[in-house]
Amino acid sequence: MTRFLRYAVEHERKIRAVFLLDGQLMQKTVTVVSYDENEVQLQIGKKKPIALPITDLLSCDYARGDHGEE
């Protein structure tokens, strides 16, 4: 999973993420603002970034149309 987070930050690309937000399971295309071993900051659309515990980030993948080629 850190591979996708690092890819998103280094290449300034969006990724698709499955995460828990306020007890709700969500799947969104997000921008990764920053991350470390404990927390990830995600921006959904143009809203203010949200901070999540890394354990609440359940899965990551390339966004639609992105195949990680660079």
mmCIF file of N, CA and C in Angstrom:
data_model
loop_
_atom_site.group_PDB
_atom_site.id
_atom_site.type_symbol
_atom_site.label_atom_id
_atom_site.label_comp_id
_atom_site.label_asym_id
_atom_site.label_seq_id
_atom_site.Cartn_x
_atom_site.Cartn_y
_atom_site.Cartn_z
ATOM 1 N N MET A 1 0.828 -1.186 0.000
ATOM 2 C CA MET A 1 0.000 0.000 0.000
ATOM 3 C C MET A 1 0.875 1.254 0.000
ATOM 4 N N THR A 2 1.987 1.227 0.705
ATOM 5 C CA THR A 2 2.852 2.407 0.703
ATOM 6 C C THR A 2 3.402 2.692 -0.689
ATOM 7 N N ARG A 3 3.459 1.659 -1.521
ATOM 8 C CA ARG A 3 3.907 1.860 -2.904
ATOM 9 C C ARG A 3 2.982 2.842 -3.625
ATOM 10 N N PHE A 4 1.673 2.687 -3.449
ATOM 11 C CA PHE A 4 0.710 3.580 -4.095
ATOM 12 C C PHE A 4 0.747 4.976 -3.473
ATOM 13 N N LEU A 5 0.919 5.055 -2.168
ATOM 14 C CA LEU A 5 1.017 6.362 -1.510
ATOM 15 C C LEU A 5 2.250 7.110 -2.010
ATOM 16 N N ARG A 6 3.385 6.408 -2.073
ATOM 17 C CA ARG A 6 4.620 7.034 -2.554
ATOM 18 C C ARG A 6 4.468 7.464 -4.012
ATOM 19 N N TYR A 7 3.869 6.604 -4.846
ATOM 20 C CA TYR A 7 3.626 6.933 -6.257
ATOM 21 C C TYR A 7 2.789 8.199 -6.382
ATOM 22 N N ALA A 8 1.708 8.287 -5.598
ATOM 23 C CA ALA A 8 0.806 9.440 -5.665
ATOM 24 C C ALA A 8 1.517 10.732 -5.291
ATOM 25 N N VAL A 9 2.349 10.684 -4.260
ATOM 26 C CA VAL A 9 3.053 11.884 -3.806
ATOM 27 C C VAL A 9 4.163 12.266 -4.792
ATOM 28 N N GLU A 10 4.969 11.295 -5.186
ATOM 29 C CA GLU A 10 6.117 11.589 -6.053
ATOM 30 C C GLU A 10 5.711 12.054 -7.450
ATOM 31 N N HIS A 11 4.632 11.487 -7.982
ATOM 32 C CA HIS A 11 4.219 11.817 -9.353
ATOM 33 C C HIS A 11 3.013 12.757 -9.401
ATOM 34 N N GLU A 12 2.570 13.205 -8.230
ATOM 35 C CA GLU A 12 1.420 14.113 -8.126
ATOM 36 C C GLU A 12 0.226 13.570 -8.899
ATOM 37 N N ARG A 13 -0.103 12.313 -8.621
ATOM 38 C CA ARG A 13 -1.224 11.638 -9.263
ATOM 39 C C ARG A 13 -2.277 11.277 -8.231
ATOM 40 N N LYS A 14 -3.498 11.147 -8.688
ATOM 41 C CA LYS A 14 -4.575 10.693 -7.818
ATOM 42 C C LYS A 14 -4.580 9.173 -7.788
ATOM 43 N N ILE A 15 -5.069 8.620 -6.688
ATOM 44 C CA ILE A 15 -5.234 7.180 -6.566
ATOM 45 C C ILE A 15 -6.644 6.885 -6.076
ATOM 46 N N ARG A 16 -7.058 5.656 -6.253
ATOM 47 C CA ARG A 16 -8.343 5.211 -5.718
ATOM 48 C C ARG A 16 -8.051 4.564 -4.374
ATOM 49 N N ALA A 17 -8.797 4.972 -3.356
ATOM 50 C CA ALA A 17 -8.564 4.464 -2.006
ATOM 51 C C ALA A 17 -9.865 3.967 -1.387
ATOM 52 N N VAL A 18 -9.753 2.901 -0.617
ATOM 53 C CA VAL A 18 -10.857 2.396 0.193
ATOM 54 C C VAL A 18 -10.447 2.637 1.635
ATOM 55 N N PHE A 19 -11.291 3.343 2.376
ATOM 56 C CA PHE A 19 -10.933 3.732 3.737
ATOM 57 C C PHE A 19 -12.178 3.872 4.597
ATOM 58 N N LEU A 20 -11.946 3.932 5.898
ATOM 59 C CA LEU A 20 -13.012 4.176 6.858
ATOM 60 C C LEU A 20 -12.991 5.652 7.232
ATOM 61 N N LEU A 21 -14.140 6.304 7.126
ATOM 62 C CA LEU A 21 -14.278 7.700 7.515
ATOM 63 C C LEU A 21 -15.511 7.817 8.391
ATOM 64 N N ASP A 22 -15.309 8.139 9.643
ATOM 65 C CA ASP A 22 -16.401 8.241 10.620
ATOM 66 C C ASP A 22 -17.225 6.955 10.672
ATOM 67 N N GLY A 23 -16.539 5.813 10.615
ATOM 68 C CA GLY A 23 -17.214 4.527 10.703
ATOM 69 C C GLY A 23 -17.856 4.058 9.417
ATOM 70 N N GLN A 24 -17.784 4.852 8.367
ATOM 71 C CA GLN A 24 -18.374 4.512 7.070
ATOM 72 C C GLN A 24 -17.283 4.031 6.111
ATOM 73 N N LEU A 25 -17.542 2.947 5.411
ATOM 74 C CA LEU A 25 -16.631 2.455 4.393
ATOM 75 C C LEU A 25 -16.805 3.304 3.138
ATOM 76 N N MET A 26 -15.698 3.837 2.616
ATOM 77 C CA MET A 26 -15.762 4.716 1.448
ATOM 78 C C MET A 26 -14.727 4.295 0.415
ATOM 79 N N GLN A 27 -15.071 4.484 -0.839
ATOM 80 C CA GLN A 27 -14.131 4.317 -1.940
ATOM 81 C C GLN A 27 -14.163 5.605 -2.747
ATOM 82 N N LYS A 28 -13.039 6.283 -2.813
ATOM 83 C CA LYS A 28 -12.970 7.577 -3.497
ATOM 84 C C LYS A 28 -11.653 7.696 -4.252
ATOM 85 N N THR A 29 -11.652 8.547 -5.255
ATOM 86 C CA THR A 29 -10.420 8.958 -5.901
ATOM 87 C C THR A 29 -9.897 10.141 -5.109
ATOM 88 N N VAL A 30 -8.665 10.014 -4.624
ATOM 89 C CA VAL A 30 -8.121 11.002 -3.692
ATOM 90 C C VAL A 30 -6.740 11.472 -4.128
ATOM 91 N N THR A 31 -6.363 12.616 -3.604
ATOM 92 C CA THR A 31 -5.007 13.118 -3.721
ATOM 93 C C THR A 31 -4.332 12.899 -2.375
ATOM 94 N N VAL A 32 -3.150 12.317 -2.387
ATOM 95 C CA VAL A 32 -2.405 12.088 -1.153
ATOM 96 C C VAL A 32 -1.567 13.336 -0.885
ATOM 97 N N VAL A 33 -1.882 14.035 0.190
ATOM 98 C CA VAL A 33 -1.148 15.245 0.554
ATOM 99 C C VAL A 33 0.164 14.867 1.227
ATOM 100 N N SER A 34 0.091 13.939 2.189
ATOM 101 C CA SER A 34 1.283 13.446 2.870
ATOM 102 C C SER A 34 0.943 12.149 3.583
ATOM 103 N N TYR A 35 1.981 11.447 3.998
ATOM 104 C CA TYR A 35 1.777 10.216 4.761
ATOM 105 C C TYR A 35 3.043 9.898 5.550
ATOM 106 N N ASP A 36 2.869 9.146 6.605
ATOM 107 C CA ASP A 36 3.984 8.581 7.357
ATOM 108 C C ASP A 36 3.523 7.230 7.899
ATOM 109 N N GLU A 37 4.271 6.641 8.811
ATOM 110 C CA GLU A 37 3.926 5.300 9.279
ATOM 111 C C GLU A 37 2.669 5.263 10.138
ATOM 112 N N ASN A 38 2.173 6.411 10.605
ATOM 113 C CA ASN A 38 0.998 6.457 11.475
ATOM 114 C C ASN A 38 -0.231 7.108 10.858
ATOM 115 N N GLU A 39 -0.032 8.016 9.908
ATOM 116 C CA GLU A 39 -1.144 8.833 9.428
ATOM 117 C C GLU A 39 -0.999 9.125 7.938
ATOM 118 N N VAL A 40 -2.152 9.296 7.302
ATOM 119 C CA VAL A 40 -2.180 9.702 5.902
ATOM 120 C C VAL A 40 -3.149 10.882 5.774
ATOM 121 N N GLN A 41 -2.759 11.882 4.992
ATOM 122 C CA GLN A 41 -3.634 13.021 4.739
ATOM 123 C C GLN A 41 -4.108 12.938 3.296
ATOM 124 N N LEU A 42 -5.428 12.863 3.145
ATOM 125 C CA LEU A 42 -6.048 12.722 1.837
ATOM 126 C C LEU A 42 -6.919 13.916 1.530
ATOM 127 N N GLN A 43 -6.948 14.300 0.272
ATOM 128 C CA GLN A 43 -7.840 15.361 -0.173
ATOM 129 C C GLN A 43 -8.823 14.746 -1.154
ATOM 130 N N ILE A 44 -10.103 14.917 -0.843
ATOM 131 C CA ILE A 44 -11.174 14.402 -1.692
ATOM 132 C C ILE A 44 -11.754 15.586 -2.446
ATOM 133 N N GLY A 45 -11.573 15.592 -3.743
ATOM 134 C CA GLY A 45 -12.041 16.729 -4.539
ATOM 135 C C GLY A 45 -11.285 17.990 -4.163
ATOM 136 N N LYS A 46 -12.033 19.079 -3.969
ATOM 137 C CA LYS A 46 -11.410 20.355 -3.613
ATOM 138 C C LYS A 46 -11.619 20.697 -2.144
ATOM 139 N N LYS A 47 -12.085 19.713 -1.369
ATOM 140 C CA LYS A 47 -12.325 19.931 0.052
ATOM 141 C C LYS A 47 -11.009 19.998 0.816
ATOM 142 N N LYS A 48 -11.102 20.438 2.059
ATOM 143 C CA LYS A 48 -9.947 20.496 2.953
ATOM 144 C C LYS A 48 -9.422 19.078 3.194
ATOM 145 N N PRO A 49 -8.103 18.881 3.205
ATOM 146 C CA PRO A 49 -7.546 17.543 3.444
ATOM 147 C C PRO A 49 -7.990 16.976 4.797
ATOM 148 N N ILE A 50 -8.156 15.657 4.830
ATOM 149 C CA ILE A 50 -8.519 14.977 6.067
ATOM 150 C C ILE A 50 -7.356 14.086 6.484
ATOM 151 N N ALA A 51 -7.185 13.945 7.781
ATOM 152 C CA ALA A 51 -6.139 13.087 8.329
ATOM 153 C C ALA A 51 -6.777 11.805 8.828
ATOM 154 N N LEU A 52 -6.222 10.679 8.411
ATOM 155 C CA LEU A 52 -6.712 9.371 8.823
ATOM 156 C C LEU A 52 -5.573 8.557 9.405
ATOM 157 N N PRO A 53 -5.873 7.745 10.409
ATOM 158 C CA PRO A 53 -4.849 6.779 10.835
ATOM 159 C C PRO A 53 -4.560 5.835 9.668
ATOM 160 N N ILE A 54 -3.328 5.457 9.505
ATOM 161 C CA ILE A 54 -2.953 4.599 8.386
ATOM 162 C C ILE A 54 -3.704 3.272 8.440
ATOM 163 N N THR A 55 -4.129 2.859 9.622
ATOM 164 C CA THR A 55 -4.872 1.600 9.761
ATOM 165 C C THR A 55 -6.283 1.707 9.186
ATOM 166 N N ASP A 56 -6.815 2.926 9.023
ATOM 167 C CA ASP A 56 -8.139 3.121 8.423
ATOM 168 C C ASP A 56 -8.099 3.128 6.899
ATOM 169 N N LEU A 57 -6.909 3.157 6.332
ATOM 170 C CA LEU A 57 -6.741 3.060 4.884
ATOM 171 C C LEU A 57 -6.655 1.577 4.542
ATOM 172 N N LEU A 58 -7.693 1.056 3.919
ATOM 173 C CA LEU A 58 -7.812 -0.391 3.727
ATOM 174 C C LEU A 58 -7.206 -0.895 2.418
ATOM 175 N N SER A 59 -7.278 -0.079 1.369
ATOM 176 C CA SER A 59 -6.765 -0.520 0.079
ATOM 177 C C SER A 59 -6.484 0.688 -0.814
ATOM 178 N N CYS A 60 -5.535 0.535 -1.731
ATOM 179 C CA CYS A 60 -5.211 1.576 -2.710
ATOM 180 C C CYS A 60 -5.000 0.928 -4.065
ATOM 181 N N ASP A 61 -5.259 1.714 -5.099
ATOM 182 C CA ASP A 61 -5.052 1.250 -6.465
ATOM 183 C C ASP A 61 -4.864 2.486 -7.342
ATOM 184 N N TYR A 62 -4.411 2.267 -8.578
ATOM 185 C CA TYR A 62 -4.314 3.378 -9.512
ATOM 186 C C TYR A 62 -5.708 3.906 -9.818
ATOM 187 N N ALA A 63 -5.804 5.206 -10.035
ATOM 188 C CA ALA A 63 -7.077 5.811 -10.422
ATOM 189 C C ALA A 63 -7.438 5.348 -11.828
ATOM 190 N N ARG A 64 -8.686 5.503 -12.173
ATOM 191 C CA ARG A 64 -9.163 5.090 -13.492
ATOM 192 C C ARG A 64 -8.344 5.774 -14.587
ATOM 193 N N GLY A 65 -7.886 4.985 -15.525
ATOM 194 C CA GLY A 65 -7.112 5.519 -16.634
ATOM 195 C C GLY A 65 -5.622 5.607 -16.378
ATOM 196 N N ASP A 66 -5.196 5.370 -15.157
ATOM 197 C CA ASP A 66 -3.783 5.425 -14.790
ATOM 198 C C ASP A 66 -3.282 3.996 -14.619
ATOM 199 N N HIS A 67 -2.172 3.684 -15.249
ATOM 200 C CA HIS A 67 -1.616 2.337 -15.156
ATOM 201 C C HIS A 67 -0.250 2.330 -14.490
ATOM 202 N N GLY A 68 0.152 3.474 -13.920
ATOM 203 C CA GLY A 68 1.417 3.556 -13.222
ATOM 204 C C GLY A 68 2.634 3.571 -14.135
ATOM 205 N N GLU A 69 2.438 3.928 -15.353
ATOM 206 C CA GLU A 69 3.536 3.949 -16.319
ATOM 207 C C GLU A 69 4.175 5.329 -16.331
ATOM 208 N N GLU A 70 5.447 5.369 -15.937
ATOM 209 C CA GLU A 70 6.210 6.605 -16.026
ATOM 210 C C GLU A 70 7.657 6.331 -15.878
#
